[in-house]
mmCIF file of C-alpha atoms and ligand atoms in Angstrom:
data_model
loop_
_atom_site.group_PDB
_atom_site.id
_atom_site.type_symbol
_atom_site.label_atom_id
_atom_site.label_comp_id
_atom_site.label_asym_id
_atom_site.label_seq_id
_atom_site.Cartn_x
_atom_site.Cartn_y
_atom_site.Cartn_z
ATOM 1 C CA MET A 1 10.256 25.533 -74.249
ATOM 2 C CA THR A 2 12.278 27.980 -76.198
ATOM 3 C CA ASN A 3 15.653 29.145 -74.764
ATOM 4 C CA GLU A 4 14.214 32.533 -74.048
ATOM 5 C CA GLU A 5 11.254 30.959 -72.246
ATOM 6 C CA ALA A 6 13.685 28.821 -70.243
ATOM 7 C CA ARG A 7 15.807 31.767 -69.346
ATOM 8 C CA LYS A 8 12.705 33.707 -67.994
ATOM 9 C CA ASP A 9 11.610 30.796 -66.020
ATOM 10 C CA ARG A 10 15.102 30.641 -64.380
ATOM 11 C CA ARG A 11 14.827 34.241 -63.365
ATOM 12 C CA ARG A 12 11.769 33.538 -61.178
ATOM 13 C CA LEU A 13 12.254 32.383 -57.606
ATOM 14 C CA LEU A 14 10.109 32.842 -54.601
ATOM 15 C CA GLY A 15 8.542 35.875 -56.177
ATOM 16 C CA GLY A 16 6.844 33.974 -58.847
ATOM 17 C CA LEU A 17 7.485 30.231 -58.817
ATOM 18 C CA ALA A 18 6.619 29.398 -62.357
ATOM 19 C CA VAL A 19 2.924 29.700 -61.648
ATOM 20 C CA GLY A 20 2.075 29.129 -65.317
ATOM 21 C CA THR A 21 4.103 25.983 -65.434
ATOM 22 C CA VAL A 22 2.500 24.883 -62.244
ATOM 23 C CA ALA A 23 -0.972 25.509 -63.510
ATOM 24 C CA GLY A 24 -0.152 23.686 -66.685
ATOM 25 C CA LEU A 25 0.973 20.678 -64.775
ATOM 26 C CA VAL A 26 -2.354 20.315 -62.886
ATOM 27 C CA GLY A 27 -3.854 18.365 -65.697
ATOM 28 C CA ALA A 28 -0.716 16.291 -66.382
ATOM 29 C CA ALA A 29 -0.764 15.366 -62.638
ATOM 30 C CA ALA A 30 -4.351 14.261 -62.514
ATOM 31 C CA GLY A 31 -4.486 10.788 -60.935
ATOM 32 C CA ALA A 32 -0.982 10.863 -59.620
ATOM 33 C CA ALA A 33 -0.948 9.281 -56.180
ATOM 34 C CA VAL A 34 2.024 10.847 -54.438
ATOM 35 C CA ALA A 35 1.120 12.780 -51.313
ATOM 36 C CA HIS A 36 3.237 16.009 -51.135
ATOM 37 C CA ASP A 37 2.210 18.370 -48.505
ATOM 38 C CA ALA A 38 5.447 19.361 -46.907
ATOM 39 C CA ASN A 39 3.948 19.648 -43.546
ATOM 40 C CA ALA A 40 1.829 16.524 -43.768
ATOM 41 C CA VAL A 41 4.475 13.766 -43.732
ATOM 42 C CA PRO A 42 6.636 13.682 -40.515
ATOM 43 C CA PRO A 43 10.253 13.136 -41.344
ATOM 44 C CA PRO A 44 11.797 9.716 -40.503
ATOM 45 C CA ARG A 45 13.154 9.452 -36.979
ATOM 46 C CA ILE A 46 16.822 10.167 -36.599
ATOM 47 C CA GLU A 47 18.538 7.299 -35.173
ATOM 48 C CA GLY A 48 22.012 7.181 -33.777
ATOM 49 C CA PRO A 49 23.792 9.340 -31.159
ATOM 50 C CA LYS A 50 21.727 11.834 -29.482
ATOM 51 C CA ARG A 51 23.955 14.945 -29.970
ATOM 52 C CA PHE A 52 21.510 17.308 -28.228
ATOM 53 C CA LYS A 53 20.661 15.111 -25.167
ATOM 54 C CA GLY A 54 19.442 17.239 -22.336
ATOM 55 C CA LYS A 55 20.131 20.484 -24.292
ATOM 56 C CA VAL A 56 17.539 23.295 -24.272
ATOM 57 C CA VAL A 57 16.814 24.392 -27.866
ATOM 58 C CA LEU A 58 14.630 27.372 -28.738
ATOM 59 C CA ILE A 59 13.273 27.468 -32.395
ATOM 60 C CA THR A 60 11.177 30.379 -33.842
ATOM 61 C CA GLY A 61 8.801 29.586 -36.667
ATOM 62 C CA GLY A 62 8.355 25.995 -35.518
ATOM 63 C CA THR A 63 4.819 25.696 -36.715
ATOM 64 C CA SER A 64 5.614 24.985 -40.432
ATOM 65 C CA GLY A 65 8.261 24.113 -42.950
ATOM 66 C CA ILE A 66 11.963 24.267 -41.932
ATOM 67 C CA GLY A 67 11.178 25.197 -38.295
ATOM 68 C CA ARG A 68 8.732 22.423 -37.939
ATOM 69 C CA ALA A 69 11.121 19.754 -39.325
ATOM 70 C CA SER A 70 13.808 21.248 -37.064
ATOM 71 C CA VAL A 71 11.577 20.902 -33.874
ATOM 72 C CA ILE A 72 11.071 17.243 -34.667
ATOM 73 C CA ALA A 73 14.717 16.663 -35.516
ATOM 74 C CA PHE A 74 16.239 18.310 -32.420
ATOM 75 C CA ALA A 75 13.714 16.463 -30.253
ATOM 76 C CA ASP A 76 14.582 13.211 -31.906
ATOM 77 C CA GLU A 77 18.238 13.820 -31.022
ATOM 78 C CA GLY A 78 17.376 14.317 -27.355
ATOM 79 C CA ALA A 79 16.812 18.129 -27.045
ATOM 80 C CA LYS A 80 14.251 19.863 -24.846
ATOM 81 C CA VAL A 81 12.670 22.007 -27.471
ATOM 82 C CA VAL A 82 10.592 25.204 -27.030
ATOM 83 C CA PHE A 83 9.241 26.713 -30.236
ATOM 84 C CA CYS A 84 6.963 29.395 -31.356
ATOM 85 C CA GLY A 85 4.742 30.588 -34.205
ATOM 86 C CA ARG A 86 1.316 32.344 -34.210
ATOM 87 C CA ARG A 87 -0.879 29.417 -35.421
ATOM 88 C CA ARG A 88 -1.868 27.800 -32.127
ATOM 89 C CA PRO A 89 -3.586 24.687 -33.763
ATOM 90 C CA LEU A 90 -0.302 23.966 -35.746
ATOM 91 C CA GLY A 91 1.719 24.596 -32.561
ATOM 92 C CA ALA A 92 -0.306 22.005 -30.670
ATOM 93 C CA GLU A 93 -0.128 19.559 -33.590
ATOM 94 C CA VAL A 94 3.806 19.725 -33.759
ATOM 95 C CA GLU A 95 3.906 19.398 -29.982
ATOM 96 C CA ALA A 96 1.785 16.262 -30.024
ATOM 97 C CA LEU A 97 3.637 14.829 -32.990
ATOM 98 C CA VAL A 98 7.002 15.126 -31.177
ATOM 99 C CA ARG A 99 5.554 13.646 -27.977
ATOM 100 C CA SER A 100 4.226 10.698 -29.986
ATOM 101 C CA ARG A 101 7.825 10.081 -31.029
ATOM 102 C CA GLY A 102 8.887 10.087 -27.476
ATOM 103 C CA GLY A 103 10.500 13.590 -27.660
ATOM 104 C CA ASP A 104 10.142 16.808 -25.523
ATOM 105 C CA ALA A 105 8.823 19.870 -27.217
ATOM 106 C CA ALA A 106 6.624 22.696 -25.995
ATOM 107 C CA TYR A 107 4.838 25.309 -28.069
ATOM 108 C CA VAL A 108 4.683 28.847 -26.838
ATOM 109 C CA TRP A 109 2.638 31.390 -28.757
ATOM 110 C CA ALA A 110 4.836 34.387 -29.872
ATOM 111 C CA ASP A 111 4.939 36.858 -32.622
ATOM 112 C CA VAL A 112 8.705 37.652 -33.367
ATOM 113 C CA ARG A 113 7.681 41.234 -34.507
ATOM 114 C CA GLN A 114 6.698 42.198 -30.864
ATOM 115 C CA ASP A 115 9.290 42.959 -28.356
ATOM 116 C CA ALA A 116 7.076 42.006 -25.419
ATOM 117 C CA SER A 117 6.170 38.720 -27.095
ATOM 118 C CA ILE A 118 9.808 37.765 -27.510
ATOM 119 C CA LYS A 119 10.708 38.701 -23.973
ATOM 120 C CA ALA A 120 7.906 36.484 -22.764
ATOM 121 C CA LEU A 121 8.987 33.678 -24.966
ATOM 122 C CA VAL A 122 12.576 33.624 -23.720
ATOM 123 C CA ALA A 123 11.505 34.168 -20.110
ATOM 124 C CA GLU A 124 9.398 31.131 -20.528
ATOM 125 C CA VAL A 125 12.401 29.080 -21.709
ATOM 126 C CA LYS A 126 14.257 30.352 -18.664
ATOM 127 C CA ARG A 127 11.301 29.540 -16.296
ATOM 128 C CA ARG A 128 10.897 25.945 -17.776
ATOM 129 C CA HIS A 129 14.652 25.006 -18.107
ATOM 130 C CA GLY A 130 16.869 27.717 -16.467
ATOM 131 C CA ARG A 131 19.073 27.886 -19.650
ATOM 132 C CA LEU A 132 19.301 28.111 -23.348
ATOM 133 C CA ASP A 133 21.812 26.058 -25.287
ATOM 134 C CA VAL A 134 20.799 26.519 -28.905
ATOM 135 C CA ALA A 135 18.618 29.330 -30.409
ATOM 136 C CA PHE A 136 17.498 28.674 -33.968
ATOM 137 C CA ASN A 137 15.997 32.033 -35.237
ATOM 138 C CA ASN A 138 14.272 30.759 -38.168
ATOM 139 C CA ALA A 139 10.856 32.447 -38.462
ATOM 140 C CA GLY A 140 10.352 34.399 -41.674
ATOM 141 C CA VAL A 141 8.002 35.518 -44.364
ATOM 142 C CA SER A 142 8.413 36.590 -47.987
ATOM 143 C CA VAL A 143 6.653 38.684 -50.564
ATOM 144 C CA GLY A 144 7.036 38.040 -54.315
ATOM 145 C CA ARG A 145 6.480 41.252 -56.295
ATOM 146 C CA PRO A 146 8.479 43.594 -58.412
ATOM 147 C CA LEU A 147 10.072 46.341 -56.388
ATOM 148 C CA HIS A 148 7.663 49.073 -57.567
ATOM 149 C CA GLU A 149 4.662 46.857 -56.845
ATOM 150 C CA THR A 150 5.836 46.041 -53.317
ATOM 151 C CA SER A 151 3.632 47.962 -50.903
ATOM 152 C CA VAL A 152 5.268 49.804 -47.968
ATOM 153 C CA ALA A 153 3.162 47.557 -45.633
ATOM 154 C CA ASP A 154 4.468 44.403 -47.365
ATOM 155 C CA TYR A 155 8.017 45.638 -47.204
ATOM 156 C CA GLU A 156 7.777 46.599 -43.474
ATOM 157 C CA ASN A 157 6.294 43.261 -42.610
ATOM 158 C CA VAL A 158 9.026 41.340 -44.228
ATOM 159 C CA MET A 159 11.709 43.537 -42.509
ATOM 160 C CA ASP A 160 9.962 43.485 -39.199
ATOM 161 C CA THR A 161 9.558 39.739 -39.278
ATOM 162 C CA ASN A 162 12.809 38.789 -40.830
ATOM 163 C CA VAL A 163 15.348 41.268 -39.435
ATOM 164 C CA ARG A 164 13.764 43.133 -36.454
ATOM 165 C CA GLY A 165 12.431 39.748 -35.282
ATOM 166 C CA VAL A 166 15.916 38.208 -35.175
ATOM 167 C CA PHE A 167 17.323 41.390 -33.548
ATOM 168 C CA LEU A 168 14.578 41.143 -30.755
ATOM 169 C CA CYS A 169 15.344 37.538 -30.352
ATOM 170 C CA LEU A 170 19.226 38.103 -30.019
ATOM 171 C CA ARG A 171 18.692 40.780 -27.473
ATOM 172 C CA GLU A 172 16.976 38.418 -25.193
ATOM 173 C CA GLN A 173 18.889 35.206 -25.883
ATOM 174 C CA ILE A 174 22.373 36.581 -25.621
ATOM 175 C CA PRO A 175 22.236 37.655 -22.045
ATOM 176 C CA LEU A 176 20.968 34.251 -21.054
ATOM 177 C CA MET A 177 23.898 32.612 -22.904
ATOM 178 C CA LEU A 178 26.325 35.089 -21.453
ATOM 179 C CA ASP A 179 25.265 34.189 -17.921
ATOM 180 C CA GLN A 180 25.966 30.492 -18.609
ATOM 181 C CA GLY A 181 29.038 31.195 -20.625
ATOM 182 C CA SER A 182 27.960 29.288 -23.723
ATOM 183 C CA GLY A 183 25.540 28.968 -26.456
ATOM 184 C CA VAL A 184 24.901 28.475 -30.175
ATOM 185 C CA ILE A 185 22.873 30.879 -32.295
ATOM 186 C CA LEU A 186 21.681 29.854 -35.846
ATOM 187 C CA ILE A 187 19.782 32.332 -38.012
ATOM 188 C CA THR A 188 17.921 31.281 -41.184
ATOM 189 C CA SER A 189 19.172 33.592 -43.934
ATOM 190 C CA SER A 190 18.865 32.476 -47.500
ATOM 191 C CA VAL A 191 20.845 31.855 -50.788
ATOM 192 C CA GLN A 192 19.403 35.189 -51.710
ATOM 193 C CA SER A 193 21.849 36.794 -49.408
ATOM 194 C CA VAL A 194 24.370 35.886 -52.133
ATOM 195 C CA ALA A 195 22.498 35.570 -55.401
ATOM 196 C CA THR A 196 19.141 37.199 -55.670
ATOM 197 C CA ARG A 197 16.396 37.128 -58.244
ATOM 198 C CA PRO A 198 13.956 39.537 -59.622
ATOM 199 C CA GLY A 199 10.751 39.664 -57.549
ATOM 200 C CA SER A 200 12.303 39.536 -54.168
ATOM 201 C CA ALA A 201 13.497 42.999 -53.168
ATOM 202 C CA ALA A 202 12.173 43.166 -49.686
ATOM 203 C CA TYR A 203 13.097 39.505 -48.987
ATOM 204 C CA SER A 204 16.523 39.759 -50.309
ATOM 205 C CA ALA A 205 17.227 42.896 -48.470
ATOM 206 C CA SER A 206 16.104 41.272 -45.273
ATOM 207 C CA LYS A 207 18.261 38.222 -45.750
ATOM 208 C CA ARG A 208 21.354 40.246 -46.480
ATOM 209 C CA GLY A 209 20.647 42.314 -43.544
ATOM 210 C CA LEU A 210 20.555 39.273 -41.402
ATOM 211 C CA LEU A 211 24.186 38.595 -42.244
ATOM 212 C CA GLY A 212 25.208 41.845 -40.906
ATOM 213 C CA LEU A 213 23.484 41.144 -37.500
ATOM 214 C CA MET A 214 25.040 37.616 -37.562
ATOM 215 C CA GLN A 215 28.556 38.813 -38.185
ATOM 216 C CA VAL A 216 28.477 41.547 -35.624
ATOM 217 C CA ALA A 217 27.092 39.153 -32.953
ATOM 218 C CA ALA A 218 29.732 36.437 -33.920
ATOM 219 C CA LEU A 219 32.455 39.080 -33.226
ATOM 220 C CA GLU A 220 30.963 40.482 -30.075
ATOM 221 C CA TYR A 221 30.203 37.115 -28.295
ATOM 222 C CA GLY A 222 32.492 34.530 -29.899
ATOM 223 C CA ALA A 223 35.283 34.857 -27.276
ATOM 224 C CA ARG A 224 32.527 34.616 -24.510
ATOM 225 C CA GLY A 225 31.479 31.244 -25.624
ATOM 226 C CA ILE A 226 28.627 31.938 -27.979
ATOM 227 C CA ARG A 227 28.925 30.969 -31.738
ATOM 228 C CA VAL A 228 26.610 32.751 -34.135
ATOM 229 C CA ASN A 229 26.104 31.623 -37.710
ATOM 230 C CA ALA A 230 23.608 31.636 -40.493
ATOM 231 C CA LEU A 231 22.084 28.907 -42.646
ATOM 232 C CA CYS A 232 21.542 29.957 -46.182
ATOM 233 C CA PRO A 233 19.189 27.564 -48.056
ATOM 234 C CA GLU A 234 18.227 27.433 -51.722
ATOM 235 C CA THR A 235 14.486 26.715 -52.385
ATOM 236 C CA VAL A 236 13.074 24.368 -49.892
ATOM 237 C CA ASP A 237 9.724 22.631 -50.414
ATOM 238 C CA THR A 238 7.670 24.361 -47.742
ATOM 239 C CA PRO A 239 4.270 25.961 -47.504
ATOM 240 C CA MET A 240 6.047 29.329 -48.041
ATOM 241 C CA VAL A 241 7.336 28.307 -51.402
ATOM 242 C CA ARG A 242 4.065 26.552 -52.452
ATOM 243 C CA ASP A 243 2.191 29.777 -51.402
ATOM 244 C CA LEU A 244 4.531 32.122 -53.274
ATOM 245 C CA GLY A 245 4.155 29.969 -56.359
ATOM 246 C CA GLY A 246 0.397 30.479 -56.240
ATOM 247 C CA ALA A 247 0.127 26.760 -55.714
ATOM 248 C CA ALA A 248 -1.388 26.574 -52.262
ATOM 249 C CA ASP A 249 -4.655 25.269 -53.609
ATOM 250 C CA LEU A 250 -3.043 22.734 -55.977
ATOM 251 C CA PRO A 251 -3.682 19.062 -55.327
ATOM 252 C CA ASP A 252 -0.604 17.558 -53.609
ATOM 253 C CA PRO A 253 0.280 15.300 -56.645
ATOM 254 C CA ALA A 254 0.176 18.256 -59.006
ATOM 255 C CA TRP A 255 2.441 20.191 -56.694
ATOM 256 C CA ALA A 256 4.809 17.229 -56.498
ATOM 257 C CA ILE A 257 5.191 17.234 -60.158
ATOM 258 C CA ALA A 258 5.510 21.111 -60.417
ATOM 259 C CA ALA A 259 8.103 21.205 -57.638
ATOM 260 C CA LYS A 260 10.129 18.585 -59.498
ATOM 261 C CA ALA A 261 9.994 20.500 -62.808
ATOM 262 C CA TRP A 262 10.874 23.676 -61.100
ATOM 263 C CA GLY A 263 13.882 22.158 -59.395
ATOM 264 C CA ARG A 264 15.182 20.780 -62.630
ATOM 265 C CA GLN A 265 15.045 24.246 -64.286
ATOM 266 C CA ASN A 266 16.210 26.355 -61.403
ATOM 267 C CA VAL A 267 18.696 24.624 -59.285
ATOM 268 C CA PRO A 268 21.892 23.881 -61.204
ATOM 269 C CA GLY A 269 23.609 20.904 -59.505
ATOM 270 C CA LEU A 270 21.185 18.820 -57.668
ATOM 271 C CA GLU A 271 18.368 19.987 -59.806
ATOM 272 C CA ARG A 272 15.634 19.807 -57.225
ATOM 273 C CA MET A 273 14.249 21.638 -54.286
ATOM 274 C CA ALA A 274 15.510 20.632 -50.829
ATOM 275 C CA THR A 275 13.218 19.155 -48.268
ATOM 276 C CA ALA A 276 12.537 20.792 -44.899
ATOM 277 C CA ASP A 277 14.028 17.694 -43.357
ATOM 278 C CA GLU A 278 17.246 18.257 -45.235
ATOM 279 C CA MET A 279 17.497 21.868 -43.824
ATOM 280 C CA ALA A 280 16.681 20.500 -40.298
ATOM 281 C CA ARG A 281 19.632 18.127 -40.625
ATOM 282 C CA ALA A 282 21.903 21.020 -41.612
ATOM 283 C CA ALA A 283 20.650 23.009 -38.632
ATOM 284 C CA LEU A 284 21.468 20.108 -36.276
ATOM 285 C CA TRP A 285 24.990 19.769 -37.754
ATOM 286 C CA LEU A 286 25.778 23.600 -37.613
ATOM 287 C CA SER A 287 24.481 23.735 -34.049
ATOM 288 C CA SER A 288 26.285 20.673 -32.832
ATOM 289 C CA ASP A 289 29.533 20.497 -30.814
ATOM 290 C CA GLU A 290 31.294 18.956 -33.820
ATOM 291 C CA MET A 291 31.247 22.489 -35.433
ATOM 292 C CA SER A 292 32.937 24.235 -32.486
ATOM 293 C CA TYR A 293 35.109 26.368 -34.769
ATOM 294 C CA LEU A 294 32.282 27.651 -36.953
ATOM 295 C CA ASN A 295 31.519 31.289 -35.956
ATOM 296 C CA GLY A 296 30.397 34.309 -38.200
ATOM 297 C CA SER A 297 29.772 32.033 -41.067
ATOM 298 C CA ALA A 298 26.935 32.092 -43.651
ATOM 299 C CA VAL A 299 26.629 28.557 -44.796
ATOM 300 C CA LEU A 300 25.211 27.854 -48.132
ATOM 301 C CA VAL A 301 23.082 24.689 -48.334
ATOM 302 C CA ASP A 302 22.037 25.274 -51.910
ATOM 303 C CA GLY A 303 22.401 21.985 -53.907
ATOM 304 C CA GLY A 304 25.104 23.611 -56.057
ATOM 305 C CA MET A 305 23.133 26.585 -57.082
ATOM 306 C CA THR A 306 25.652 29.278 -56.457
ATOM 307 C CA SER A 307 28.397 27.275 -58.083
ATOM 308 C CA ALA A 308 26.743 28.152 -61.405
ATOM 309 C CA LEU A 309 27.110 31.903 -60.918
HETATM 310 N N1 LIG B 401 11.462 27.699 -48.282
HETATM 311 C C1 LIG B 401 12.586 28.214 -48.868
HETATM 312 O O1 LIG B 401 12.818 27.967 -50.049
HETATM 313 C C2 LIG B 401 13.479 29.065 -48.052
HETATM 314 C C3 LIG B 401 14.735 29.338 -48.617
HETATM 315 C C4 LIG B 401 15.628 30.171 -47.871
HETATM 316 C C5 LIG B 401 15.336 30.570 -46.684
HETATM 317 N N2 LIG B 401 14.098 30.263 -46.080
HETATM 318 C C6 LIG B 401 13.695 30.778 -44.726
HETATM 319 O O2 LIG B 401 13.493 29.761 -43.841
HETATM 320 C C7 LIG B 401 12.636 30.096 -42.921
HETATM 321 C C8 LIG B 401 11.506 29.231 -42.738
HETATM 322 O O3 LIG B 401 10.701 29.312 -43.882
HETATM 323 P P1 LIG B 401 9.807 28.042 -44.431
HETATM 324 O O4 LIG B 401 10.207 27.896 -45.897
HETATM 325 O O5 LIG B 401 9.842 26.968 -43.563
HETATM 326 O O6 LIG B 401 8.350 28.765 -44.449
HETATM 327 P P2 LIG B 401 7.052 28.437 -43.731
HETATM 328 O O7 LIG B 401 6.636 26.982 -43.909
HETATM 329 O O8 LIG B 401 6.066 29.380 -44.221
HETATM 330 O O9 LIG B 401 7.282 28.684 -42.288
HETATM 331 C C9 LIG B 401 7.520 30.026 -41.717
HETATM 332 C C10 LIG B 401 7.468 29.895 -40.230
HETATM 333 O O10 LIG B 401 7.759 31.163 -39.723
HETATM 334 C C11 LIG B 401 6.719 31.536 -38.852
HETATM 335 N N3 LIG B 401 6.448 32.949 -38.711
HETATM 336 C C12 LIG B 401 6.281 33.822 -39.728
HETATM 337 N N4 LIG B 401 6.067 35.080 -39.207
HETATM 338 C C13 LIG B 401 6.039 34.992 -37.788
HETATM 339 C C14 LIG B 401 5.908 35.809 -36.741
HETATM 340 N N5 LIG B 401 5.617 37.038 -37.034
HETATM 341 N N6 LIG B 401 6.064 35.464 -35.547
HETATM 342 C C15 LIG B 401 6.352 34.113 -35.376
HETATM 343 N N7 LIG B 401 6.563 33.190 -36.237
HETATM 344 C C16 LIG B 401 6.353 33.667 -37.490
HETATM 345 C C17 LIG B 401 5.494 30.824 -39.266
HETATM 346 O O11 LIG B 401 4.546 30.571 -38.134
HETATM 347 P P3 LIG B 401 3.172 31.227 -38.024
HETATM 348 O O12 LIG B 401 2.672 31.514 -39.370
HETATM 349 O O13 LIG B 401 2.408 30.211 -37.211
HETATM 350 O O14 LIG B 401 3.472 32.498 -37.251
HETATM 351 C C18 LIG B 401 6.160 29.474 -39.670
HETATM 352 O O15 LIG B 401 6.237 28.605 -38.547
HETATM 353 C C19 LIG B 401 12.262 31.648 -43.234
HETATM 354 O O16 LIG B 401 13.103 32.550 -42.508
HETATM 355 C C20 LIG B 401 12.586 31.728 -44.742
HETATM 356 O O17 LIG B 401 12.807 33.014 -45.109
HETATM 357 C C21 LIG B 401 13.161 29.610 -46.845
#
């Protein structure tokens, strides 16, 4: 690869995950035996102290990727988890997986773009458990196109899901936490809130917008016992990234090789994508009582990517 080609490759992120490179790797990957569907392999059980024993945790976007790994991780640490997403079969699957590990998780259908849906979701948390200790507002979508090729419908869907969806969640979650005088809210933003890339206009705008929401909420409710922060991951190996890379139909072994190559080229520092489980562990840590002074922070978990700016 020439320097110019390498430079172009580095400029692609979620909006064009080196599709050519990925396609070229299919042949090279033929016969490889590594299973690599990010949603297929449950993460290893977290042993040790149960930091969330008895705590009630709500996670949006728990049917896939980071949210799915987080449902499993919080339940492993003793939490009573309620999670949402729109794909009912995946919700049932995650619920069953958690139960098979001895955990407590309940799937509730909700679309974060709909006010009535979020009201019903938070009301269901209150009906079941009477309180809400941690809200992980994680559901999100992306679109990978140059700005002038991004349709208004795609732009609105990204903003409605990623920003309006979190706003609707905060509006319902905060009164519950104010009543009990405590709570932790974590929002999934992105490294793109700091360092963006071509092909992600709507996504980048949404993830930056989230930091505004997060900071205002942190100021308004910090002194009343509610901490509000954002998790900002660099590329995580999830179905979202695989779809954006045009690699949804690739055999798993080919994706494993493509993902590895992409990480080497695009993530200065660790030179690999993160796993969903690594982000789940970051979410656990940021939401835990150990982080009692963390408020209004956008925490980069980016493998070193932004250090290269
Ligand atoms: N993967 C990355 O590289 C990366 C990097 C930085 C930040 N993030 C952020 O991390 C979060 C999770 O992404 P992921 O990578 O784990 O992607 P993913 O595997 O595609 O998961 C996205 C989750 O969001 C849910 N969701 C989307 N639209 C929804 C809606 N309208 N209502 C309810 N749930 C909805 C999906 O559930 P249903 O489809 O079942 O509704 C799914 O559970 C997103 O906010 C994303 O922007 C990801």
